[in-house]
PDB file of C-alpha atoms in Angstrom:
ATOM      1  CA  UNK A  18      87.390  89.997 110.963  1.00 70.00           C
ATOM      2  CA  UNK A  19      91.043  91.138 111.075  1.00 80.00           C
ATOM      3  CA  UNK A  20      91.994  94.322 112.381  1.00 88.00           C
ATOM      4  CA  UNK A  21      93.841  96.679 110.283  1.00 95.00           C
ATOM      5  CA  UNK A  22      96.797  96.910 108.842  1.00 95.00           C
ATOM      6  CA  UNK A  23      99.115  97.720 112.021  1.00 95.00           C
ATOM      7  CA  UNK A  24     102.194  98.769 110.013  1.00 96.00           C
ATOM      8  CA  UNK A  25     100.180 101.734 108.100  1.00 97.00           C
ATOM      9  CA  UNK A  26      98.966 102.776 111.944  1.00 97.00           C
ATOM     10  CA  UNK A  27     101.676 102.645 113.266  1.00 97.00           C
ATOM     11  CA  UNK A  28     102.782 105.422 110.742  1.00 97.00           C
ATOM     12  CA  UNK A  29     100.181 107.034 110.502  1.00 98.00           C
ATOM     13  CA  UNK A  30     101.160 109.857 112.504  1.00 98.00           C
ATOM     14  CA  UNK A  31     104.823 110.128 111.385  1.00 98.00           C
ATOM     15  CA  UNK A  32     106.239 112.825 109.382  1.00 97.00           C
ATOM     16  CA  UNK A  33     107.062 110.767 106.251  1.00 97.00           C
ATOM     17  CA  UNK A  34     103.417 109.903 105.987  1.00 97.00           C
ATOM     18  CA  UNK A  35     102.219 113.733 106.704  1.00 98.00           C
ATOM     19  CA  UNK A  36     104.873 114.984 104.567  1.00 97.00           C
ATOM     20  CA  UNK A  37     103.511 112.973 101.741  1.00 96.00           C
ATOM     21  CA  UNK A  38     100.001 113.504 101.836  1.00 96.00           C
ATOM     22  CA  UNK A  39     101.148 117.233 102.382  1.00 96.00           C
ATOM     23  CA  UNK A  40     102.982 116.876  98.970  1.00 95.00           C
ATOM     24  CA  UNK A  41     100.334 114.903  97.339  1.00 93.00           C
ATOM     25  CA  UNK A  42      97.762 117.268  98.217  1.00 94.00           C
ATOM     26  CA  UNK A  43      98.943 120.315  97.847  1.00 94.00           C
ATOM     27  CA  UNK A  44      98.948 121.911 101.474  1.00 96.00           C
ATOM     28  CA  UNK A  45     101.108 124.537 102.165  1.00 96.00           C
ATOM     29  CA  UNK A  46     103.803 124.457 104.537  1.00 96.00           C
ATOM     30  CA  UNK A  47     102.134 126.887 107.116  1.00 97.00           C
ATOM     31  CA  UNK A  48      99.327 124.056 106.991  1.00 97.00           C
ATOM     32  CA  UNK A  49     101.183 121.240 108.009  1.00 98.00           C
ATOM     33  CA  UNK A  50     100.402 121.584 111.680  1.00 98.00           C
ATOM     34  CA  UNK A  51      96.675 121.715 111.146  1.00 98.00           C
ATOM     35  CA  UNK A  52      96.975 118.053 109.260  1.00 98.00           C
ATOM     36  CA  UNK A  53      99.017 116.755 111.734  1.00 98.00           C
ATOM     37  CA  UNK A  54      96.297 117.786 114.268  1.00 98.00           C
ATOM     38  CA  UNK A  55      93.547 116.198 112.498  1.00 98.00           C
ATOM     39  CA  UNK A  56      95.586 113.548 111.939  1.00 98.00           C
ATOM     40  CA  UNK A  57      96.041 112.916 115.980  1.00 98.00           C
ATOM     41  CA  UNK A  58      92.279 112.976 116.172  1.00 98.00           C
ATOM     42  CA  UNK A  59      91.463 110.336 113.501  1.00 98.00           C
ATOM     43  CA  UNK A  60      93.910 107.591 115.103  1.00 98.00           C
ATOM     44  CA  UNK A  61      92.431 106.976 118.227  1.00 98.00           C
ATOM     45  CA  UNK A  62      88.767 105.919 116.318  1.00 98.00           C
ATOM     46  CA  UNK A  63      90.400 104.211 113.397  1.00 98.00           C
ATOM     47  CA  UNK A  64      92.696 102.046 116.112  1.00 97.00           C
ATOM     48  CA  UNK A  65      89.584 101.480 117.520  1.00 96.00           C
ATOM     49  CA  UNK A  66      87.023 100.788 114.889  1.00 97.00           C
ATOM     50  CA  UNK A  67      88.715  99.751 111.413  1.00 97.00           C
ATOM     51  CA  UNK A  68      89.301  96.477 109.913  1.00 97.00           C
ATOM     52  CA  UNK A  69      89.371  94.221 107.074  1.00 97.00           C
ATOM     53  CA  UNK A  70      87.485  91.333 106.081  1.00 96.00           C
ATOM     54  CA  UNK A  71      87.924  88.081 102.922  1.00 94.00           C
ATOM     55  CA  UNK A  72      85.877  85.664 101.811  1.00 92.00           C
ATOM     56  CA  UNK A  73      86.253  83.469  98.628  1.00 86.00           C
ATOM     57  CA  UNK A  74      84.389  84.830  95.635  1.00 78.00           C
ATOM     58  CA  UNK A  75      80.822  83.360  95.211  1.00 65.00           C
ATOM     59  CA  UNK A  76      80.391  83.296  92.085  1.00 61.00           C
ATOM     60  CA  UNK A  77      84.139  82.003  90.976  1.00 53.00           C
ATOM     61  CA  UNK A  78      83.994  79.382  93.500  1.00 45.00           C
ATOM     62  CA  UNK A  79      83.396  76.735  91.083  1.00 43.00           C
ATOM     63  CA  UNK A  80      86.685  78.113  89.146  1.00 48.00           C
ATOM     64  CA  UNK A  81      89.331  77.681  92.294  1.00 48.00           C
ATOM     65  CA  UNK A  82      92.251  75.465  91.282  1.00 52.00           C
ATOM     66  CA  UNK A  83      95.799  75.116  92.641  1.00 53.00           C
ATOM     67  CA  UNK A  84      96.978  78.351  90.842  1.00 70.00           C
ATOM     68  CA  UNK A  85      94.229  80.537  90.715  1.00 79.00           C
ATOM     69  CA  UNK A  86      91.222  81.822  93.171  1.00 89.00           C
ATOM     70  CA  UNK A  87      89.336  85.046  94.077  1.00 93.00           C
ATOM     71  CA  UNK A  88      88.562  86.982  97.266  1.00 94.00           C
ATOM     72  CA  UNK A  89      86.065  89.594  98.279  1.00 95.00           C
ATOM     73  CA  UNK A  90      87.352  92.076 100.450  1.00 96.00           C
ATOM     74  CA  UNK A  91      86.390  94.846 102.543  1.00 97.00           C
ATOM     75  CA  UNK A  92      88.208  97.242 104.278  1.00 97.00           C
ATOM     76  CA  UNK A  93      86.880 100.462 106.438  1.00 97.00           C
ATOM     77  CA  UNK A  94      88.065 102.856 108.397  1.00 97.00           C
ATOM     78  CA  UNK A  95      84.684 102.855 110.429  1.00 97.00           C
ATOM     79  CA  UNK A  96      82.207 105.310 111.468  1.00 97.00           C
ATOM     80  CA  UNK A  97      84.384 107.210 113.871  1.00 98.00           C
ATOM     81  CA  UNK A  98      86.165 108.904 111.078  1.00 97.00           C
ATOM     82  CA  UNK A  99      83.106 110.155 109.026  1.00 97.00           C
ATOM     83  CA  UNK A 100      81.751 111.164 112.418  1.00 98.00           C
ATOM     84  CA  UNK A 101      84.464 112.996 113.219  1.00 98.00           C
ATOM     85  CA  UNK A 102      84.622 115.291 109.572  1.00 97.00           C
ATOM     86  CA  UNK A 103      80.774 115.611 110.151  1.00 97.00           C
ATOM     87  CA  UNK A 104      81.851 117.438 113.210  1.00 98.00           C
ATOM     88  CA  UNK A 105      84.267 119.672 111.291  1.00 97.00           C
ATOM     89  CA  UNK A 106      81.627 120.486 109.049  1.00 96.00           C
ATOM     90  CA  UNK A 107      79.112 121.155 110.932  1.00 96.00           C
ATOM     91  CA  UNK A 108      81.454 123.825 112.882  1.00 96.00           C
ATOM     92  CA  UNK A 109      82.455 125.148 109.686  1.00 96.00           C
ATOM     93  CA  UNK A 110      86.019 123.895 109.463  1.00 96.00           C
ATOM     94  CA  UNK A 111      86.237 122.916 106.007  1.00 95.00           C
ATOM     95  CA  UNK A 112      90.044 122.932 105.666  1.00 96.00           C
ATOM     96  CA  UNK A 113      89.812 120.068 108.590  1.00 97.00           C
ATOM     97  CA  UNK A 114      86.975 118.623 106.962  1.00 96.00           C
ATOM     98  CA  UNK A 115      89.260 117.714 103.946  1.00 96.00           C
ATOM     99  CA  UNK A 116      92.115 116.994 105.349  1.00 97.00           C
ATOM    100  CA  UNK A 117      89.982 114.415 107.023  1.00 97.00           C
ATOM    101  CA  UNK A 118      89.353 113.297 103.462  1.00 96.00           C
ATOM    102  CA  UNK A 119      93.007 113.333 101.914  1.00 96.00           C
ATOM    103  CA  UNK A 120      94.193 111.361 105.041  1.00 97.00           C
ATOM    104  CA  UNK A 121      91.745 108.844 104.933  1.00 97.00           C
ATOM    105  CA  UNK A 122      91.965 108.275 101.197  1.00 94.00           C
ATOM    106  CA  UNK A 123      96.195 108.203 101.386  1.00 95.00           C
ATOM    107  CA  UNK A 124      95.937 105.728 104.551  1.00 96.00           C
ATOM    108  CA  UNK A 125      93.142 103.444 101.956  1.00 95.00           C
ATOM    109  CA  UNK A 126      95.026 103.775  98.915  1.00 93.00           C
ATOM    110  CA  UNK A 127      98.243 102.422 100.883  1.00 93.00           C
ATOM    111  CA  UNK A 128      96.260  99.713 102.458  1.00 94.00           C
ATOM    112  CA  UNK A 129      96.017  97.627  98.948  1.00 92.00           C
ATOM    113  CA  UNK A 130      99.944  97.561  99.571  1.00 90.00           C
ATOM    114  CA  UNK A 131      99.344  95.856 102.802  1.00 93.00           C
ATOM    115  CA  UNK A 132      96.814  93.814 101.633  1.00 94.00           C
ATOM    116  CA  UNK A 133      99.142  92.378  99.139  1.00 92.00           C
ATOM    117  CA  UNK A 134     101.958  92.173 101.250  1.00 92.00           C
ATOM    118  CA  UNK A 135      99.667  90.178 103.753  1.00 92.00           C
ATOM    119  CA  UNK A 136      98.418  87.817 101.329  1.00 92.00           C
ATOM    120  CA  UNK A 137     102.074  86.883 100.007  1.00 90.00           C
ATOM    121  CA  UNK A 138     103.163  86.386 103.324  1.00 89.00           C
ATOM    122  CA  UNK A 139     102.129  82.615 103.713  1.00 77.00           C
ATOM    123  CA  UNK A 140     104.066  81.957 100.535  1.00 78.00           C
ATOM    124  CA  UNK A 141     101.015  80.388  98.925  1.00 84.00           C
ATOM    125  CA  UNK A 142      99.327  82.958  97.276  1.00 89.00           C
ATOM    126  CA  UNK A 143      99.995  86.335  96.046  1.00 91.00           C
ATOM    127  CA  UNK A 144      97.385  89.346  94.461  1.00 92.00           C
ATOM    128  CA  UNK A 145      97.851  88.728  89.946  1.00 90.00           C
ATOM    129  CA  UNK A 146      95.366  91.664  89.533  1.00 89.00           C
ATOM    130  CA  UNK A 147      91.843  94.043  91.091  1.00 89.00           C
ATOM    131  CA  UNK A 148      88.839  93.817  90.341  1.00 90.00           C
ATOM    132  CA  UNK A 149      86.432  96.824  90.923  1.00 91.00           C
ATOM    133  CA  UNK A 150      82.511  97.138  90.898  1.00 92.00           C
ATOM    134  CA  UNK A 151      81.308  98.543  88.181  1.00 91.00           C
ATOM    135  CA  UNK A 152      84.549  98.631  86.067  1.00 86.00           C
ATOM    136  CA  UNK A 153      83.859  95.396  84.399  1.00 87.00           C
ATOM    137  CA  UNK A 154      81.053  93.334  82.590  1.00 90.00           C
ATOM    138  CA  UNK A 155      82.017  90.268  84.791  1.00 89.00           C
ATOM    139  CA  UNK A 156      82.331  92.238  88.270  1.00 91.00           C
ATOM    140  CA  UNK A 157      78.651  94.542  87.935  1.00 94.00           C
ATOM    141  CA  UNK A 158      77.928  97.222  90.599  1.00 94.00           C
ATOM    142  CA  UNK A 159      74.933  95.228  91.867  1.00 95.00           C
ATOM    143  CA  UNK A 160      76.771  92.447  93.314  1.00 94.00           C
ATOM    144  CA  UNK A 161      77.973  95.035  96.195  1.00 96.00           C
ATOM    145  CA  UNK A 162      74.968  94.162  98.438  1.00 96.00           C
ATOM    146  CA  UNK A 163      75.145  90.408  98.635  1.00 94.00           C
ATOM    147  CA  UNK A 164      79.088  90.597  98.589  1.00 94.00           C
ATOM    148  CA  UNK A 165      78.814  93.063 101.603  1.00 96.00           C
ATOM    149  CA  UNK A 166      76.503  91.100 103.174  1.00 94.00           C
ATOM    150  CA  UNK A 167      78.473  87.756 102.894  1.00 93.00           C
ATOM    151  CA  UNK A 168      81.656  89.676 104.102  1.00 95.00           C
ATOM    152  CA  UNK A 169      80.445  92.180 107.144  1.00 96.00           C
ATOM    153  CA  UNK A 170      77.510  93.754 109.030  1.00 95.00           C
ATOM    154  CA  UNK A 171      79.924  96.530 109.788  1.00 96.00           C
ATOM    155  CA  UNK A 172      79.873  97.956 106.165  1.00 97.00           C
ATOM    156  CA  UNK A 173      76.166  98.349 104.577  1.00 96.00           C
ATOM    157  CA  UNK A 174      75.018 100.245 101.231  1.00 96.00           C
ATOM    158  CA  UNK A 175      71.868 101.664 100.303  1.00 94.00           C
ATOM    159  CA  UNK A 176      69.832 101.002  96.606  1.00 92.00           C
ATOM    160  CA  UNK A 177      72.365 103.687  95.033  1.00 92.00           C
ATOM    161  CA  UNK A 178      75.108 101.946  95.951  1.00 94.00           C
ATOM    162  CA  UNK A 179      76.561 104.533  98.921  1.00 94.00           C
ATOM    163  CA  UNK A 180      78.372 102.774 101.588  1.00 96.00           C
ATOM    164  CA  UNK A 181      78.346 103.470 105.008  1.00 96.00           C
ATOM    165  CA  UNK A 182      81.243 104.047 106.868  1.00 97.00           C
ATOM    166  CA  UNK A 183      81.893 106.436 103.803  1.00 96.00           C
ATOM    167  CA  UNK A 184      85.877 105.504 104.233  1.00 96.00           C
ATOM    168  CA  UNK A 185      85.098 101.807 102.964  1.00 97.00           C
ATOM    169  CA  UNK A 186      86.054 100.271  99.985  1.00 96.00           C
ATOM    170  CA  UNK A 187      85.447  96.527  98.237  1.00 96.00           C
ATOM    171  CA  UNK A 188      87.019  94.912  95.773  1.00 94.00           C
ATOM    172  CA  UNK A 189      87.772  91.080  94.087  1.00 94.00           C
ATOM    173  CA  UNK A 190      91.733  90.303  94.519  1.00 93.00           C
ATOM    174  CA  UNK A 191      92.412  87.610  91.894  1.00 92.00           C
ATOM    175  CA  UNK A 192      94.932  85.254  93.275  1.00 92.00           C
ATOM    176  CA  UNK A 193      97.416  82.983  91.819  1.00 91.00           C
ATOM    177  CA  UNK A 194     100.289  81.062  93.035  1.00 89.00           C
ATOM    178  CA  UNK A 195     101.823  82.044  89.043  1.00 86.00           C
ATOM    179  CA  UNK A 196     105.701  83.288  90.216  1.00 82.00           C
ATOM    180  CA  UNK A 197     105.915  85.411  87.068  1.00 80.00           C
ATOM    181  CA  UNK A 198     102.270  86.760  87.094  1.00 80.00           C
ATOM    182  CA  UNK A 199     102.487  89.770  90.129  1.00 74.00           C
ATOM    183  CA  UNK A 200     100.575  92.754  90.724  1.00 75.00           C
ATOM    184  CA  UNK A 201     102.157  95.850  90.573  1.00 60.00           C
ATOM    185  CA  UNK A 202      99.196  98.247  91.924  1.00 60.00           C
ATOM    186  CA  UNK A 203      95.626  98.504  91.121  1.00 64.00           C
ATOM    187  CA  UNK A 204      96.206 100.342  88.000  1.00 59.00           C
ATOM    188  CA  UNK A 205      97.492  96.989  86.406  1.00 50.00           C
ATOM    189  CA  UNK A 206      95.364  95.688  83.819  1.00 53.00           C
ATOM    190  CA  UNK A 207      94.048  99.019  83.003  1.00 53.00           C
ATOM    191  CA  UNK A 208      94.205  99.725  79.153  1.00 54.00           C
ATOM    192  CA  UNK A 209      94.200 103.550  79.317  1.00 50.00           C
ATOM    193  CA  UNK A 210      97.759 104.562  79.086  1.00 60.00           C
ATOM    194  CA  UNK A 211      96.500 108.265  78.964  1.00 52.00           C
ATOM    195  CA  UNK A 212      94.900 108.027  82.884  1.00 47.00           C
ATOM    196  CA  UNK A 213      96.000 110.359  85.190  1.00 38.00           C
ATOM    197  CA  UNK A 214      95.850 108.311  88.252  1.00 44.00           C
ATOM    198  CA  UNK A 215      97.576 105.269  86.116  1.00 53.00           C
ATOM    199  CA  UNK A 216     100.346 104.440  88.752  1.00 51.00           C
ATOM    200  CA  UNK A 217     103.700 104.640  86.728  1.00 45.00           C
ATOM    201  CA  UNK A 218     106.947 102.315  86.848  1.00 41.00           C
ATOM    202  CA  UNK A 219     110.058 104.679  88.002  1.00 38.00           C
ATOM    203  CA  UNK A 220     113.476 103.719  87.980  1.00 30.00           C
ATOM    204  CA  UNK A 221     114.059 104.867  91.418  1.00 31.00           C
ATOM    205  CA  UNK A 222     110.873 104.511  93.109  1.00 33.00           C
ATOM    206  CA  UNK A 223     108.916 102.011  91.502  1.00 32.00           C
ATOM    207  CA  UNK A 224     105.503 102.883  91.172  1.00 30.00           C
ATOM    208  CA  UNK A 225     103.855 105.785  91.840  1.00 31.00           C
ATOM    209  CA  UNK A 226     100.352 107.537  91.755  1.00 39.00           C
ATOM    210  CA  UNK A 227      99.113 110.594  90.652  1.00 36.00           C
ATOM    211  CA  UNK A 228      96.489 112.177  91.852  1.00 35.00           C
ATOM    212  CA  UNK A 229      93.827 114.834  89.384  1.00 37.00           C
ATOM    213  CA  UNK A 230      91.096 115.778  91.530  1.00 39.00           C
ATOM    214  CA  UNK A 231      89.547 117.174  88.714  1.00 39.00           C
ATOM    215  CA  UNK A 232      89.376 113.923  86.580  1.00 38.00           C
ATOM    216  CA  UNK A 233      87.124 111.536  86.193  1.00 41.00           C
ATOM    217  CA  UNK A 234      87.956 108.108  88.455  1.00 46.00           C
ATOM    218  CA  UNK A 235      87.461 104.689  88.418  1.00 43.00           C
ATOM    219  CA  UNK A 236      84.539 103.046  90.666  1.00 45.00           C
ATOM    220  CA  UNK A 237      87.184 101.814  93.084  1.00 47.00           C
ATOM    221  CA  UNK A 238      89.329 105.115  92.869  1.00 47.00           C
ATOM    222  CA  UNK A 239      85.969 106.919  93.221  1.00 53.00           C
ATOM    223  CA  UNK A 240      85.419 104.937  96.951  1.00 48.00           C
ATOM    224  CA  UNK A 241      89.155 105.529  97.665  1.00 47.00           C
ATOM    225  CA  UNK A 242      88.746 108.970  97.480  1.00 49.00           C
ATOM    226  CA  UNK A 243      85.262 108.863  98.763  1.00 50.00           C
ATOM    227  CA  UNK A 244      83.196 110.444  95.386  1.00 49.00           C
ATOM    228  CA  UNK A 245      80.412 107.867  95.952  1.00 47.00           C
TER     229      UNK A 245
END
């Protein structure tokens, strides 16, 4: 078990980061204190408690060569977080409830980033594309219980499917040692050029996401932002 990414901690509480999930969000200006409040209570229990986890793909095992592989992964923020926005909503602060939420989902959504930053570090290996329960014939929903249970006993679901800690998500990284063959963001590979949260390439900031919280997500967008 590795422990998290220590680069998106050690941000986690600066204003760049804040500002941005201020923006993202929508929070107003005279709310900004309030995030960065709940912000300073999350750290200490996901310094303590989160981490990420690998494991070669079962069922593609027979498939690794020199230039391509797959991994399971896990990575959760642990219990200490959900605990904590039970606690808000149980004394009726729903503003810190979800800001609890937007946090969590901002510091999960950045830690593919890390993930593939991690991976490419040895210079072996380096993230070609995502793979998401659910989204895809060869990657069904049901494999989530015997792929959690061959990666973690930290991270558990029930028969629906929920996982517990609630700020956990899983996917398959496909990996290749192809040069020209990179992934861009977890939006690569998708076909719907009309999806809102479709991460787009900008000339001055590469590529970003967009957010609808009205729209309807993507199994792993839907754990991201913690809808199942």
């Amino acid at each position: 078990m590795a422990a998290f990414f220590e680069e998106l901690l050690a941000g986690f509480l600066e204003e760049d980061f804040l500002k941005s999930v201020q923006k993202k969000f929508h929070y107003g200006e005279d709310q900004f204190q309030a995030l960065a409040a709940v912000a300073g209570e999350m750290l200490p229990p996901i310094q303590e408690e989160a981490f990420w986890e690998k494991e070669i793909h079962n069922s593609h095992t027979g498939q690794k060569s020199s230039r391509l592989t797959y991994e399971d992964v896990v990575i959760s923020l642990g219990k200490g977080v959900d605990e904590l926005q039970d606690g808000y909503s149980d004394q009726g602060m729903l503003l810190e409830s979800y800001m609890v939420e937007t946090l969590a989902s901002e510091l999960l959504m950045r830690s593919y980033s890390a993930y593939n930053r991690w991976t490419q570090a040895d210079g072996v290996w380096h993230v070609a594309r995502y793979h998401f329960l659910g989204s895809e014939e060869d990657f069904p929903l049901k494999m989530l219980p015997d792929l959690l249970k061959n990666l973690t006993d930290l991270v558990s679901c029930n028969r629906y499917f929920y996982m517990e800690p609630k700020k956990s998500v899983v996917f398959v990284a496909e990996l290749t040692q192809d040069p020209v063959v990179q992934c861009e963001g977890i939006c690569v590979g998708c076909k719907r050029a009309d999806c809102p949260n479709k991460m787009e390439e900008d000339s001055h900031s590469g590529y970003l996401d967009r957010f609808a919280p009205d729209m309807p997500l993507t199994y792993g967008y839907s754990r991201i932002l913690g809808r199942l």
